Amino acid sequence: MRAPLIAGDGPLARVRPLVVFVVVIGLFAAGVLVGGPIGAGLLGLLAVGVGVLLATTWSVLRPSERMLRVLVLGVLVVVAIAQLR
């Protein structure tokens, strides 16, 4: 049995964690390998998703978890900007 991160019945509650992992890794790899504006767009799309999840879960995260996730979001944004150069 898998336990949900946050109890709920929204659309993400029915998504298997393995599927999410594969999609995130795929988007990141495609963004880095493609490069240029398309790669930056893929990484930007991933950053928006991470930002939405961070905002949604902010109230239930401990400060250390918040800091780590904001750091991950920041690194993702920096990599996306670097793809534009």
PDB file of N, CA and C in Angstrom:
ATOM      1  N   MET A   1       0.853  -1.183   0.000  1.00  0.00           N
ATOM      2  CA  MET A   1       0.000   0.000   0.000  1.00  0.00           C
ATOM      3  C   MET A   1       0.894   1.241   0.000  1.00  0.00           C
ATOM      4  N   ARG A   2       0.455   2.222  -0.708  1.00  0.00           N
ATOM      5  CA  ARG A   2       1.201   3.478  -0.710  1.00  0.00           C
ATOM      6  C   ARG A   2       0.430   4.501   0.104  1.00  0.00           C
ATOM      7  N   ALA A   3       1.126   5.283   0.863  1.00  0.00           N
ATOM      8  CA  ALA A   3       0.497   6.306   1.689  1.00  0.00           C
ATOM      9  C   ALA A   3       0.601   7.640   0.974  1.00  0.00           C
ATOM     10  N   PRO A   4      -0.493   8.395   0.892  1.00  0.00           N
ATOM     11  CA  PRO A   4      -0.432   9.700   0.238  1.00  0.00           C
ATOM     12  C   PRO A   4       0.378  10.685   1.074  1.00  0.00           C
ATOM     13  N   LEU A   5       1.033  11.618   0.390  1.00  0.00           N
ATOM     14  CA  LEU A   5       1.796  12.651   1.083  1.00  0.00           C
ATOM     15  C   LEU A   5       0.866  13.509   1.923  1.00  0.00           C
ATOM     16  N   ILE A   6      -0.201  13.937   1.309  1.00  0.00           N
ATOM     17  CA  ILE A   6      -1.230  14.716   1.991  1.00  0.00           C
ATOM     18  C   ILE A   6      -2.546  14.024   1.687  1.00  0.00           C
ATOM     19  N   ALA A   7      -3.292  13.748   2.733  1.00  0.00           N
ATOM     20  CA  ALA A   7      -4.572  13.074   2.519  1.00  0.00           C
ATOM     21  C   ALA A   7      -5.457  13.934   1.630  1.00  0.00           C
ATOM     22  N   GLY A   8      -6.071  13.314   0.648  1.00  0.00           N
ATOM     23  CA  GLY A   8      -6.938  14.052  -0.257  1.00  0.00           C
ATOM     24  C   GLY A   8      -7.424  13.153  -1.367  1.00  0.00           C
ATOM     25  N   ASP A   9      -8.339  13.694  -2.141  1.00  0.00           N
ATOM     26  CA  ASP A   9      -8.873  12.910  -3.243  1.00  0.00           C
ATOM     27  C   ASP A   9      -8.761  13.671  -4.555  1.00  0.00           C
ATOM     28  N   GLY A  10      -7.780  14.560  -4.633  1.00  0.00           N
ATOM     29  CA  GLY A  10      -7.575  15.337  -5.852  1.00  0.00           C
ATOM     30  C   GLY A  10      -6.977  14.479  -6.953  1.00  0.00           C
ATOM     31  N   PRO A  11      -6.738  15.084  -8.101  1.00  0.00           N
ATOM     32  CA  PRO A  11      -6.240  14.313  -9.244  1.00  0.00           C
ATOM     33  C   PRO A  11      -4.858  13.701  -9.011  1.00  0.00           C
ATOM     34  N   LEU A  12      -4.026  14.340  -8.222  1.00  0.00           N
ATOM     35  CA  LEU A  12      -2.687  13.796  -7.989  1.00  0.00           C
ATOM     36  C   LEU A  12      -2.689  12.629  -7.010  1.00  0.00           C
ATOM     37  N   ALA A  13      -3.761  12.466  -6.250  1.00  0.00           N
ATOM     38  CA  ALA A  13      -3.831  11.362  -5.297  1.00  0.00           C
ATOM     39  C   ALA A  13      -3.894  10.017  -6.008  1.00  0.00           C
ATOM     40  N   ARG A  14      -4.333  10.011  -7.244  1.00  0.00           N
ATOM     41  CA  ARG A  14      -4.474   8.756  -7.988  1.00  0.00           C
ATOM     42  C   ARG A  14      -3.257   8.431  -8.854  1.00  0.00           C
ATOM     43  N   VAL A  15      -2.281   9.301  -8.873  1.00  0.00           N
ATOM     44  CA  VAL A  15      -1.090   9.090  -9.707  1.00  0.00           C
ATOM     45  C   VAL A  15      -0.057   8.288  -8.913  1.00  0.00           C
ATOM     46  N   ARG A  16       0.472   7.266  -9.539  1.00  0.00           N
ATOM     47  CA  ARG A  16       1.488   6.436  -8.881  1.00  0.00           C
ATOM     48  C   ARG A  16       2.814   7.199  -8.805  1.00  0.00           C
ATOM     49  N   PRO A  17       3.509   7.099  -7.663  1.00  0.00           N
ATOM     50  CA  PRO A  17       4.788   7.804  -7.507  1.00  0.00           C
ATOM     51  C   PRO A  17       5.821   7.437  -8.575  1.00  0.00           C
ATOM     52  N   LEU A  18       5.844   6.201  -9.016  1.00  0.00           N
ATOM     53  CA  LEU A  18       6.805   5.797 -10.044  1.00  0.00           C
ATOM     54  C   LEU A  18       6.565   6.549 -11.349  1.00  0.00           C
ATOM     55  N   VAL A  19       5.309   6.757 -11.693  1.00  0.00           N
ATOM     56  CA  VAL A  19       4.971   7.495 -12.917  1.00  0.00           C
ATOM     57  C   VAL A  19       5.455   8.940 -12.800  1.00  0.00           C
ATOM     58  N   VAL A  20       5.232   9.540 -11.647  1.00  0.00           N
ATOM     59  CA  VAL A  20       5.676  10.923 -11.423  1.00  0.00           C
ATOM     60  C   VAL A  20       7.199  11.000 -11.532  1.00  0.00           C
ATOM     61  N   PHE A  21       7.890  10.057 -10.926  1.00  0.00           N
ATOM     62  CA  PHE A  21       9.350  10.032 -10.971  1.00  0.00           C
ATOM     63  C   PHE A  21       9.853   9.943 -12.411  1.00  0.00           C
ATOM     64  N   VAL A  22       9.279   9.041 -13.184  1.00  0.00           N
ATOM     65  CA  VAL A  22       9.706   8.855 -14.574  1.00  0.00           C
ATOM     66  C   VAL A  22       9.434  10.112 -15.401  1.00  0.00           C
ATOM     67  N   VAL A  23       8.283  10.746 -15.197  1.00  0.00           N
ATOM     68  CA  VAL A  23       7.948  11.966 -15.943  1.00  0.00           C
ATOM     69  C   VAL A  23       8.912  13.097 -15.585  1.00  0.00           C
ATOM     70  N   VAL A  24       9.204  13.260 -14.297  1.00  0.00           N
ATOM     71  CA  VAL A  24      10.109  14.329 -13.865  1.00  0.00           C
ATOM     72  C   VAL A  24      11.516  14.091 -14.415  1.00  0.00           C
ATOM     73  N   ILE A  25      12.015  12.878 -14.307  1.00  0.00           N
ATOM     74  CA  ILE A  25      13.348  12.571 -14.840  1.00  0.00           C
ATOM     75  C   ILE A  25      13.370  12.764 -16.357  1.00  0.00           C
ATOM     76  N   GLY A  26      12.305  12.346 -17.025  1.00  0.00           N
ATOM     77  CA  GLY A  26      12.227  12.509 -18.479  1.00  0.00           C
ATOM     78  C   GLY A  26      12.222  13.967 -18.898  1.00  0.00           C
ATOM     79  N   LEU A  27      11.430  14.792 -18.206  1.00  0.00           N
ATOM     80  CA  LEU A  27      11.391  16.224 -18.524  1.00  0.00           C
ATOM     81  C   LEU A  27      12.746  16.875 -18.279  1.00  0.00           C
ATOM     82  N   PHE A  28      13.365  16.537 -17.153  1.00  0.00           N
ATOM     83  CA  PHE A  28      14.663  17.128 -16.842  1.00  0.00           C
ATOM     84  C   PHE A  28      15.711  16.711 -17.875  1.00  0.00           C
ATOM     85  N   ALA A  29      15.769  15.425 -18.178  1.00  0.00           N
ATOM     86  CA  ALA A  29      16.750  14.937 -19.151  1.00  0.00           C
ATOM     87  C   ALA A  29      16.515  15.555 -20.527  1.00  0.00           C
ATOM     88  N   ALA A  30      15.263  15.627 -20.945  1.00  0.00           N
ATOM     89  CA  ALA A  30      14.957  16.228 -22.247  1.00  0.00           C
ATOM     90  C   ALA A  30      15.348  17.700 -22.265  1.00  0.00           C
ATOM     91  N   GLY A  31      15.058  18.410 -21.178  1.00  0.00           N
ATOM     92  CA  GLY A  31      15.401  19.824 -21.111  1.00  0.00           C
ATOM     93  C   GLY A  31      16.894  20.067 -21.178  1.00  0.00           C
ATOM     94  N   VAL A  32      17.661  19.228 -20.510  1.00  0.00           N
ATOM     95  CA  VAL A  32      19.115  19.390 -20.507  1.00  0.00           C
ATOM     96  C   VAL A  32      19.712  18.961 -21.846  1.00  0.00           C
ATOM     97  N   LEU A  33      19.232  17.862 -22.397  1.00  0.00           N
ATOM     98  CA  LEU A  33      19.803  17.347 -23.645  1.00  0.00           C
ATOM     99  C   LEU A  33      19.407  18.163 -24.867  1.00  0.00           C
ATOM    100  N   VAL A  34      18.178  18.658 -24.896  1.00  0.00           N
ATOM    101  CA  VAL A  34      17.715  19.436 -26.053  1.00  0.00           C
ATOM    102  C   VAL A  34      18.380  20.801 -26.062  1.00  0.00           C
ATOM    103  N   GLY A  35      18.418  21.464 -24.914  1.00  0.00           N
ATOM    104  CA  GLY A  35      19.050  22.771 -24.811  1.00  0.00           C
ATOM    105  C   GLY A  35      18.275  23.857 -25.533  1.00  0.00           C
ATOM    106  N   GLY A  36      18.834  25.038 -25.540  1.00  0.00           N
ATOM    107  CA  GLY A  36      18.209  26.174 -26.209  1.00  0.00           C
ATOM    108  C   GLY A  36      16.869  26.540 -25.601  1.00  0.00           C
ATOM    109  N   PRO A  37      16.073  27.299 -26.341  1.00  0.00           N
ATOM    110  CA  PRO A  37      14.777  27.747 -25.826  1.00  0.00           C
ATOM    111  C   PRO A  37      13.811  26.597 -25.540  1.00  0.00           C
ATOM    112  N   ILE A  38      13.873  25.534 -26.328  1.00  0.00           N
ATOM    113  CA  ILE A  38      12.969  24.405 -26.090  1.00  0.00           C
ATOM    114  C   ILE A  38      13.344  23.698 -24.790  1.00  0.00           C
ATOM    115  N   GLY A  39      14.624  23.475 -24.582  1.00  0.00           N
ATOM    116  CA  GLY A  39      15.083  22.861 -23.339  1.00  0.00           C
ATOM    117  C   GLY A  39      14.762  23.723 -22.135  1.00  0.00           C
ATOM    118  N   ALA A  40      14.968  25.033 -22.285  1.00  0.00           N
ATOM    119  CA  ALA A  40      14.639  25.947 -21.195  1.00  0.00           C
ATOM    120  C   ALA A  40      13.140  25.932 -20.913  1.00  0.00           C
ATOM    121  N   GLY A  41      12.337  25.811 -21.969  1.00  0.00           N
ATOM    122  CA  GLY A  41      10.887  25.737 -21.783  1.00  0.00           C
ATOM    123  C   GLY A  41      10.475  24.479 -21.040  1.00  0.00           C
ATOM    124  N   LEU A  42      11.096  23.351 -21.375  1.00  0.00           N
ATOM    125  CA  LEU A  42      10.792  22.103 -20.669  1.00  0.00           C
ATOM    126  C   LEU A  42      11.186  22.197 -19.196  1.00  0.00           C
ATOM    127  N   LEU A  43      12.361  22.761 -18.949  1.00  0.00           N
ATOM    128  CA  LEU A  43      12.797  22.934 -17.565  1.00  0.00           C
ATOM    129  C   LEU A  43      11.929  23.956 -16.838  1.00  0.00           C
ATOM    130  N   GLY A  44      11.493  24.988 -17.557  1.00  0.00           N
ATOM    131  CA  GLY A  44      10.579  25.962 -16.961  1.00  0.00           C
ATOM    132  C   GLY A  44       9.248  25.335 -16.604  1.00  0.00           C
ATOM    133  N   LEU A  45       8.751  24.465 -17.466  1.00  0.00           N
ATOM    134  CA  LEU A  45       7.511  23.740 -17.178  1.00  0.00           C
ATOM    135  C   LEU A  45       7.672  22.880 -15.925  1.00  0.00           C
ATOM    136  N   LEU A  46       8.797  22.226 -15.814  1.00  0.00           N
ATOM    137  CA  LEU A  46       9.084  21.430 -14.627  1.00  0.00           C
ATOM    138  C   LEU A  46       9.183  22.323 -13.390  1.00  0.00           C
ATOM    139  N   ALA A  47       9.810  23.488 -13.523  1.00  0.00           N
ATOM    140  CA  ALA A  47       9.929  24.421 -12.400  1.00  0.00           C
ATOM    141  C   ALA A  47       8.564  24.927 -11.951  1.00  0.00           C
ATOM    142  N   VAL A  48       7.679  25.191 -12.894  1.00  0.00           N
ATOM    143  CA  VAL A  48       6.322  25.623 -12.533  1.00  0.00           C
ATOM    144  C   VAL A  48       5.618  24.526 -11.741  1.00  0.00           C
ATOM    145  N   GLY A  49       5.751  23.286 -12.191  1.00  0.00           N
ATOM    146  CA  GLY A  49       5.137  22.171 -11.467  1.00  0.00           C
ATOM    147  C   GLY A  49       5.690  22.023 -10.063  1.00  0.00           C
ATOM    148  N   VAL A  50       7.009  22.141  -9.929  1.00  0.00           N
ATOM    149  CA  VAL A  50       7.636  22.060  -8.609  1.00  0.00           C
ATOM    150  C   VAL A  50       7.165  23.218  -7.735  1.00  0.00           C
ATOM    151  N   GLY A  51       7.065  24.404  -8.318  1.00  0.00           N
ATOM    152  CA  GLY A  51       6.592  25.566  -7.563  1.00  0.00           C
ATOM    153  C   GLY A  51       5.160  25.410  -7.083  1.00  0.00           C
ATOM    154  N   VAL A  52       4.304  24.868  -7.931  1.00  0.00           N
ATOM    155  CA  VAL A  52       2.907  24.642  -7.537  1.00  0.00           C
ATOM    156  C   VAL A  52       2.838  23.625  -6.404  1.00  0.00           C
ATOM    157  N   LEU A  53       3.584  22.539  -6.533  1.00  0.00           N
ATOM    158  CA  LEU A  53       3.592  21.543  -5.458  1.00  0.00           C
ATOM    159  C   LEU A  53       4.175  22.115  -4.174  1.00  0.00           C
ATOM    160  N   LEU A  54       5.198  22.942  -4.288  1.00  0.00           N
ATOM    161  CA  LEU A  54       5.783  23.566  -3.107  1.00  0.00           C
ATOM    162  C   LEU A  54       4.777  24.488  -2.428  1.00  0.00           C
ATOM    163  N   ALA A  55       4.081  25.292  -3.213  1.00  0.00           N
ATOM    164  CA  ALA A  55       3.085  26.199  -2.640  1.00  0.00           C
ATOM    165  C   ALA A  55       1.935  25.428  -1.998  1.00  0.00           C
ATOM    166  N   THR A  56       1.540  24.327  -2.615  1.00  0.00           N
ATOM    167  CA  THR A  56       0.434  23.534  -2.093  1.00  0.00           C
ATOM    168  C   THR A  56       0.798  22.849  -0.782  1.00  0.00           C
ATOM    169  N   THR A  57       2.016  22.371  -0.674  1.00  0.00           N
ATOM    170  CA  THR A  57       2.418  21.616   0.515  1.00  0.00           C
ATOM    171  C   THR A  57       3.146  22.463   1.557  1.00  0.00           C
ATOM    172  N   TRP A  58       3.282  23.742   1.323  1.00  0.00           N
ATOM    173  CA  TRP A  58       4.072  24.619   2.192  1.00  0.00           C
ATOM    174  C   TRP A  58       3.660  24.524   3.659  1.00  0.00           C
ATOM    175  N   SER A  59       2.376  24.516   3.939  1.00  0.00           N
ATOM    176  CA  SER A  59       1.901  24.552   5.328  1.00  0.00           C
ATOM    177  C   SER A  59       2.188  23.264   6.093  1.00  0.00           C
ATOM    178  N   VAL A  60       2.417  22.156   5.416  1.00  0.00           N
ATOM    179  CA  VAL A  60       2.667  20.895   6.118  1.00  0.00           C
ATOM    180  C   VAL A  60       4.147  20.522   6.144  1.00  0.00           C
ATOM    181  N   LEU A  61       4.991  21.324   5.528  1.00  0.00           N
ATOM    182  CA  LEU A  61       6.425  21.037   5.502  1.00  0.00           C
ATOM    183  C   LEU A  61       7.124  21.664   6.699  1.00  0.00           C
ATOM    184  N   ARG A  62       8.139  20.959   7.198  1.00  0.00           N
ATOM    185  CA  ARG A  62       8.982  21.534   8.246  1.00  0.00           C
ATOM    186  C   ARG A  62       9.925  22.541   7.591  1.00  0.00           C
ATOM    187  N   PRO A  63      10.470  23.476   8.370  1.00  0.00           N
ATOM    188  CA  PRO A  63      11.367  24.485   7.781  1.00  0.00           C
ATOM    189  C   PRO A  63      12.541  23.886   7.006  1.00  0.00           C
ATOM    190  N   SER A  64      13.117  22.801   7.483  1.00  0.00           N
ATOM    191  CA  SER A  64      14.240  22.193   6.759  1.00  0.00           C
ATOM    192  C   SER A  64      13.781  21.628   5.413  1.00  0.00           C
ATOM    193  N   GLU A  65      12.581  21.050   5.377  1.00  0.00           N
ATOM    194  CA  GLU A  65      12.048  20.533   4.115  1.00  0.00           C
ATOM    195  C   GLU A  65      11.738  21.674   3.156  1.00  0.00           C
ATOM    196  N   ARG A  66      11.236  22.777   3.690  1.00  0.00           N
ATOM    197  CA  ARG A  66      10.956  23.949   2.851  1.00  0.00           C
ATOM    198  C   ARG A  66      12.235  24.459   2.205  1.00  0.00           C
ATOM    199  N   MET A  67      13.284  24.578   3.029  1.00  0.00           N
ATOM    200  CA  MET A  67      14.542  25.117   2.526  1.00  0.00           C
ATOM    201  C   MET A  67      15.112  24.219   1.421  1.00  0.00           C
ATOM    202  N   LEU A  68      15.075  22.908   1.622  1.00  0.00           N
ATOM    203  CA  LEU A  68      15.601  21.989   0.619  1.00  0.00           C
ATOM    204  C   LEU A  68      14.806  22.083  -0.679  1.00  0.00           C
ATOM    205  N   ARG A  69      13.504  22.175  -0.597  1.00  0.00           N
ATOM    206  CA  ARG A  69      12.678  22.229  -1.808  1.00  0.00           C
ATOM    207  C   ARG A  69      12.811  23.562  -2.524  1.00  0.00           C
ATOM    208  N   VAL A  70      12.984  24.643  -1.769  1.00  0.00           N
ATOM    209  CA  VAL A  70      13.237  25.939  -2.404  1.00  0.00           C
ATOM    210  C   VAL A  70      14.601  25.910  -3.094  1.00  0.00           C
ATOM    211  N   LEU A  71      15.573  25.254  -2.480  1.00  0.00           N
ATOM    212  CA  LEU A  71      16.892  25.110  -3.098  1.00  0.00           C
ATOM    213  C   LEU A  71      16.798  24.326  -4.409  1.00  0.00           C
ATOM    214  N   VAL A  72      16.051  23.231  -4.408  1.00  0.00           N
ATOM    215  CA  VAL A  72      15.863  22.439  -5.629  1.00  0.00           C
ATOM    216  C   VAL A  72      15.203  23.283  -6.711  1.00  0.00           C
ATOM    217  N   LEU A  73      14.181  24.053  -6.334  1.00  0.00           N
ATOM    218  CA  LEU A  73      13.501  24.925  -7.291  1.00  0.00           C
ATOM    219  C   LEU A  73      14.472  25.964  -7.847  1.00  0.00           C
ATOM    220  N   GLY A  74      15.295  26.538  -6.982  1.00  0.00           N
ATOM    221  CA  GLY A  74      16.277  27.522  -7.431  1.00  0.00           C
ATOM    222  C   GLY A  74      17.291  26.940  -8.400  1.00  0.00           C
ATOM    223  N   VAL A  75      17.793  25.748  -8.105  1.00  0.00           N
ATOM    224  CA  VAL A  75      18.746  25.086  -9.004  1.00  0.00           C
ATOM    225  C   VAL A  75      18.094  24.809 -10.353  1.00  0.00           C
ATOM    226  N   LEU A  76      16.849  24.376 -10.327  1.00  0.00           N
ATOM    227  CA  LEU A  76      16.128  24.095 -11.569  1.00  0.00           C
ATOM    228  C   LEU A  76      15.970  25.360 -12.408  1.00  0.00           C
ATOM    229  N   VAL A  77      15.667  26.472 -11.769  1.00  0.00           N
ATOM    230  CA  VAL A  77      15.527  27.740 -12.487  1.00  0.00           C
ATOM    231  C   VAL A  77      16.876  28.180 -13.066  1.00  0.00           C
ATOM    232  N   VAL A  78      17.943  28.014 -12.303  1.00  0.00           N
ATOM    233  CA  VAL A  78      19.279  28.383 -12.793  1.00  0.00           C
ATOM    234  C   VAL A  78      19.666  27.531 -14.006  1.00  0.00           C
ATOM    235  N   VAL A  79      19.389  26.239 -13.953  1.00  0.00           N
ATOM    236  CA  VAL A  79      19.699  25.365 -15.089  1.00  0.00           C
ATOM    237  C   VAL A  79      18.867  25.764 -16.305  1.00  0.00           C
ATOM    238  N   ALA A  80      17.602  26.116 -16.083  1.00  0.00           N
ATOM    239  CA  ALA A  80      16.739  26.540 -17.200  1.00  0.00           C
ATOM    240  C   ALA A  80      17.276  27.813 -17.842  1.00  0.00           C
ATOM    241  N   ILE A  81      17.704  28.760 -17.023  1.00  0.00           N
ATOM    242  CA  ILE A  81      18.254  30.008 -17.557  1.00  0.00           C
ATOM    243  C   ILE A  81      19.563  29.736 -18.300  1.00  0.00           C
ATOM    244  N   ALA A  82      20.366  28.821 -17.771  1.00  0.00           N
ATOM    245  CA  ALA A  82      21.631  28.485 -18.431  1.00  0.00           C
ATOM    246  C   ALA A  82      21.398  27.852 -19.801  1.00  0.00           C
ATOM    247  N   GLN A  83      20.279  27.196 -19.996  1.00  0.00           N
ATOM    248  CA  GLN A  83      19.973  26.579 -21.291  1.00  0.00           C
ATOM    249  C   GLN A  83      19.726  27.633 -22.371  1.00  0.00           C
ATOM    250  N   LEU A  84      19.392  28.831 -21.971  1.00  0.00           N
ATOM    251  CA  LEU A  84      19.130  29.901 -22.939  1.00  0.00           C
ATOM    252  C   LEU A  84      20.418  30.484 -23.515  1.00  0.00           C
ATOM    253  N   ARG A  85      21.530  30.255 -22.879  1.00  0.00           N
ATOM    254  CA  ARG A  85      22.801  30.838 -23.334  1.00  0.00           C
ATOM    255  C   ARG A  85      23.469  29.991 -24.359  1.00  0.00           C
TER     256      ARG A  85
END
